[in-house]
Amino acid sequence: MPLELDYKKLYQTASASKSAYASAKPFPHIVLDGLFDKAMLKEVASEAAATNKDIEKKFYGSVNKHAASKRLAWGEHTWSLISELNSLEFISFLEELTGIEGIIPDPYFEGGGIHEIKKGGFLKVHTDFNYHRKMKLDRRINVLLYLNDDWQESYGGHLELWNEDMSERVQKVLPIINRLVVFSTTDFSYHGHPEPLTCPEDRSRRSIALYYYTNGRPELEVQFKESVSTNYQARPDEQFDRSIKFSFSEKMKRKWKKLKQS
C-alpha cells in the first residue's frame, strides 16, 4: 500500500503539543498515539520481523538487543516510512514541536534503524552519544516509533525516563504500535529499557529509532564535551555490572577532542 502521512495533522499536533513538550519532566519529551496509519505500520512490523539477521549489530550495555541500520536490511514499506521521517515536512514537524531550529536528519542512520529486543533482553538506563563524528554535528532529538501490535502490559518493555541525579524514574511508556516518542537528547536525558523483557518466546519488542542533529547546541545541555560514548547509569540499589559500561580509551578521547577543534 502507498505510504501516506498526514502532514497537516502532524503540524497541528506539533503546534498543540509544543508547550507540553517543553515543560515535560524529567526532560522535554512527548508521547503521541495514532499519528500514522496502523495498517501501514503493520506492514512495516512484518518487514521488521523478517529483517536479515546477518547484517544486524548489537548494542553495548544491553542483552538481546539488535539493530538493522542499513537500507539493505529494510523492506519497501520500511524504507518508504523512514524516508518520510527524514523529509523536510517531518523535520518541520519536529522543529515546531521541540522549538529546535536547523534540524538535520542522519543519512548514515548511526545507531538507528530498526531496533529489536528479544525475550529477556534489556537496555540499561543511559544517555546517548552526543556528537556525530562523520557529520560533525550535535545530537539533539530522538524519535522512537513502536511497532508492537497487541502488546500486553505484562510483557514489559517499557521505556523509562529518569531524572538528572538518577534518584527517580519519572515516566514509564509501554511500547505499543503507533506510539511515537520524541525527546530532546542531552548529557542529562537518562532513558532506557532496564527491565528484562517478559514477552512470549515468539514475540519481540520492535521499533524504528531515528536521531536528529544540529550544528551546535546550548552549553547547558553538555556535560561530557570530550566524549561521544553512551553513558550508562545505575538505578538506585541496582547491582550494576560495570563490564557493560562502554567508554573511550584516553587515545580515543584525544581523537575526539581533536575532532571537536577541527
CSV table of N, CA, C and O in Angstrom, one decimal, residues 63-64 117-123 150-158 160 172 174-175 193-206:
chain,number,residue,atom,x,y,z
A,63,VAL,N,21.3,-6.6,26.6
A,63,VAL,CA,21.2,-8.0,26.4
A,63,VAL,C,20.1,-8.3,25.4
A,63,VAL,O,19.0,-7.7,25.5
A,64,ASN,N,20.4,-9.1,24.3
A,64,ASN,CA,19.4,-9.4,23.3
A,64,ASN,C,18.8,-8.2,22.6
A,64,ASN,O,17.6,-8.2,22.2
A,117,ILE,N,14.4,-6.0,20.6
A,117,ILE,CA,14.8,-6.6,21.8
A,117,ILE,C,14.0,-7.9,22.0
A,117,ILE,O,12.8,-7.9,21.9
A,118,LYS,N,14.7,-9.0,22.2
A,118,LYS,CA,14.0,-10.3,22.4
A,118,LYS,C,13.8,-10.6,23.9
A,118,LYS,O,14.3,-9.9,24.8
A,119,LYS,N,13.0,-11.7,24.1
A,119,LYS,CA,12.7,-12.1,25.5
A,119,LYS,C,13.9,-12.1,26.4
A,119,LYS,O,15.0,-12.7,26.0
A,120,GLY,N,13.8,-11.6,27.5
A,120,GLY,CA,14.9,-11.5,28.5
A,120,GLY,C,15.9,-10.3,28.2
A,120,GLY,O,16.8,-10.1,29.0
A,121,GLY,N,15.7,-9.6,27.1
A,121,GLY,CA,16.6,-8.5,26.8
A,121,GLY,C,16.3,-7.3,27.5
A,121,GLY,O,15.2,-7.1,28.1
A,122,PHE,N,17.2,-6.4,27.5
A,122,PHE,CA,17.1,-5.1,28.2
A,122,PHE,C,18.1,-4.1,27.6
A,122,PHE,O,19.1,-4.5,26.9
A,123,LEU,N,17.9,-2.8,27.9
A,123,LEU,CA,18.9,-1.8,27.6
A,123,LEU,C,19.0,-0.9,28.9
A,123,LEU,O,18.1,-0.3,29.3
A,150,ASP,N,-0.9,-5.5,19.6
A,150,ASP,CA,-1.4,-6.4,20.7
A,150,ASP,C,-0.4,-6.7,21.8
A,150,ASP,O,-0.2,-7.8,22.2
A,151,TRP,N,0.3,-5.6,22.2
A,151,TRP,CA,1.4,-5.7,23.2
A,151,TRP,C,0.7,-5.6,24.6
A,151,TRP,O,0.1,-4.6,24.9
A,152,GLN,N,1.0,-6.5,25.4
A,152,GLN,CA,0.4,-6.6,26.8
A,152,GLN,C,1.3,-5.9,27.8
A,152,GLN,O,2.5,-5.9,27.7
A,153,GLU,N,0.6,-5.3,28.8
A,153,GLU,CA,1.4,-4.6,29.9
A,153,GLU,C,2.3,-5.6,30.6
A,153,GLU,O,3.4,-5.3,31.0
A,154,SER,N,1.8,-6.9,30.7
A,154,SER,CA,2.6,-7.9,31.3
A,154,SER,C,3.9,-8.3,30.6
A,154,SER,O,4.8,-8.9,31.2
A,155,TYR,N,4.0,-7.9,29.3
A,155,TYR,CA,5.2,-8.2,28.6
A,155,TYR,C,6.4,-7.3,29.0
A,155,TYR,O,7.5,-7.7,28.7
A,156,GLY,N,6.0,-6.2,29.6
A,156,GLY,CA,7.1,-5.3,29.9
A,156,GLY,C,7.6,-4.5,28.7
A,156,GLY,O,6.8,-4.2,27.8
A,157,GLY,N,8.9,-4.2,28.7
A,157,GLY,CA,9.4,-3.5,27.6
A,157,GLY,C,9.2,-2.0,27.7
A,157,GLY,O,9.4,-1.3,26.7
A,158,HIS,N,8.8,-1.5,28.8
A,158,HIS,CA,8.6,0.0,29.0
A,158,HIS,C,9.8,0.8,28.8
A,158,HIS,O,10.9,0.5,29.3
A,160,GLU,N,11.8,3.8,30.0
A,160,GLU,CA,11.8,4.6,31.3
A,160,GLU,C,12.6,5.9,31.1
A,160,GLU,O,13.7,5.9,30.5
A,172,LYS,N,7.2,6.2,32.4
A,172,LYS,CA,7.2,4.8,32.0
A,172,LYS,C,6.3,4.6,30.9
A,172,LYS,O,5.1,4.9,31.0
A,174,LEU,N,4.7,2.3,27.7
A,174,LEU,CA,4.5,1.0,27.1
A,174,LEU,C,4.7,1.1,25.6
A,174,LEU,O,4.2,2.0,24.9
A,175,PRO,N,5.5,0.2,24.9
A,175,PRO,CA,5.9,0.3,23.5
A,175,PRO,C,4.8,-0.3,22.6
A,175,PRO,O,5.1,-1.2,21.8
A,193,HIS,N,15.5,0.9,28.7
A,193,HIS,CA,14.5,-0.2,28.9
A,193,HIS,C,15.3,-1.2,29.8
A,193,HIS,O,15.8,-2.2,29.4
A,194,PRO,N,15.4,-0.9,31.1
A,194,PRO,CA,16.3,-1.7,32.0
A,194,PRO,C,15.7,-3.0,32.5
A,194,PRO,O,16.5,-3.8,33.1
A,195,GLU,N,14.4,-3.2,32.5
A,195,GLU,CA,13.9,-4.4,33.0
A,195,GLU,C,13.8,-5.5,31.9
A,195,GLU,O,13.4,-5.2,30.8
A,196,PRO,N,14.3,-6.7,32.2
A,196,PRO,CA,14.3,-7.8,31.2
A,196,PRO,C,12.9,-8.0,30.6
A,196,PRO,O,11.9,-8.0,31.4
A,197,LEU,N,12.8,-8.2,29.3
A,197,LEU,CA,11.6,-8.4,28.6
A,197,LEU,C,10.9,-9.7,29.0
A,197,LEU,O,11.6,-10.7,29.0
A,198,THR,N,9.6,-9.7,29.2
A,198,THR,CA,8.9,-10.9,29.7
A,198,THR,C,7.9,-11.4,28.7
A,198,THR,O,7.0,-12.1,29.0
A,199,CYS,N,8.0,-11.0,27.4
A,199,CYS,CA,7.1,-11.4,26.4
A,199,CYS,C,7.2,-12.9,26.1
A,199,CYS,O,8.2,-13.5,26.4
A,200,PRO,N,6.3,-13.5,25.3
A,200,PRO,CA,6.4,-14.9,24.9
A,200,PRO,C,7.7,-15.0,24.0
A,200,PRO,O,8.2,-14.1,23.4
A,201,GLU,N,8.1,-16.3,23.9
A,201,GLU,CA,9.3,-16.6,23.1
A,201,GLU,C,9.2,-16.1,21.6
A,201,GLU,O,10.2,-15.7,21.0
A,202,ASP,N,8.0,-16.1,21.1
A,202,ASP,CA,7.8,-15.8,19.7
A,202,ASP,C,7.5,-14.3,19.5
A,202,ASP,O,7.1,-13.9,18.3
A,203,ARG,N,7.7,-13.5,20.5
A,203,ARG,CA,7.4,-12.1,20.3
A,203,ARG,C,8.7,-11.3,20.6
A,203,ARG,O,9.6,-11.8,21.3
A,204,SER,N,8.8,-10.1,20.0
A,204,SER,CA,10.0,-9.2,20.2
A,204,SER,C,9.4,-7.8,20.3
A,204,SER,O,8.4,-7.5,19.8
A,205,ARG,N,10.2,-7.0,21.0
A,205,ARG,CA,9.9,-5.6,21.1
A,205,ARG,C,10.6,-4.9,20.0
A,205,ARG,O,11.8,-4.8,19.9
A,206,ARG,N,9.8,-4.3,19.0
A,206,ARG,CA,10.4,-3.7,17.8
A,206,ARG,C,10.0,-2.2,17.7
A,206,ARG,O,8.9,-1.8,18.1
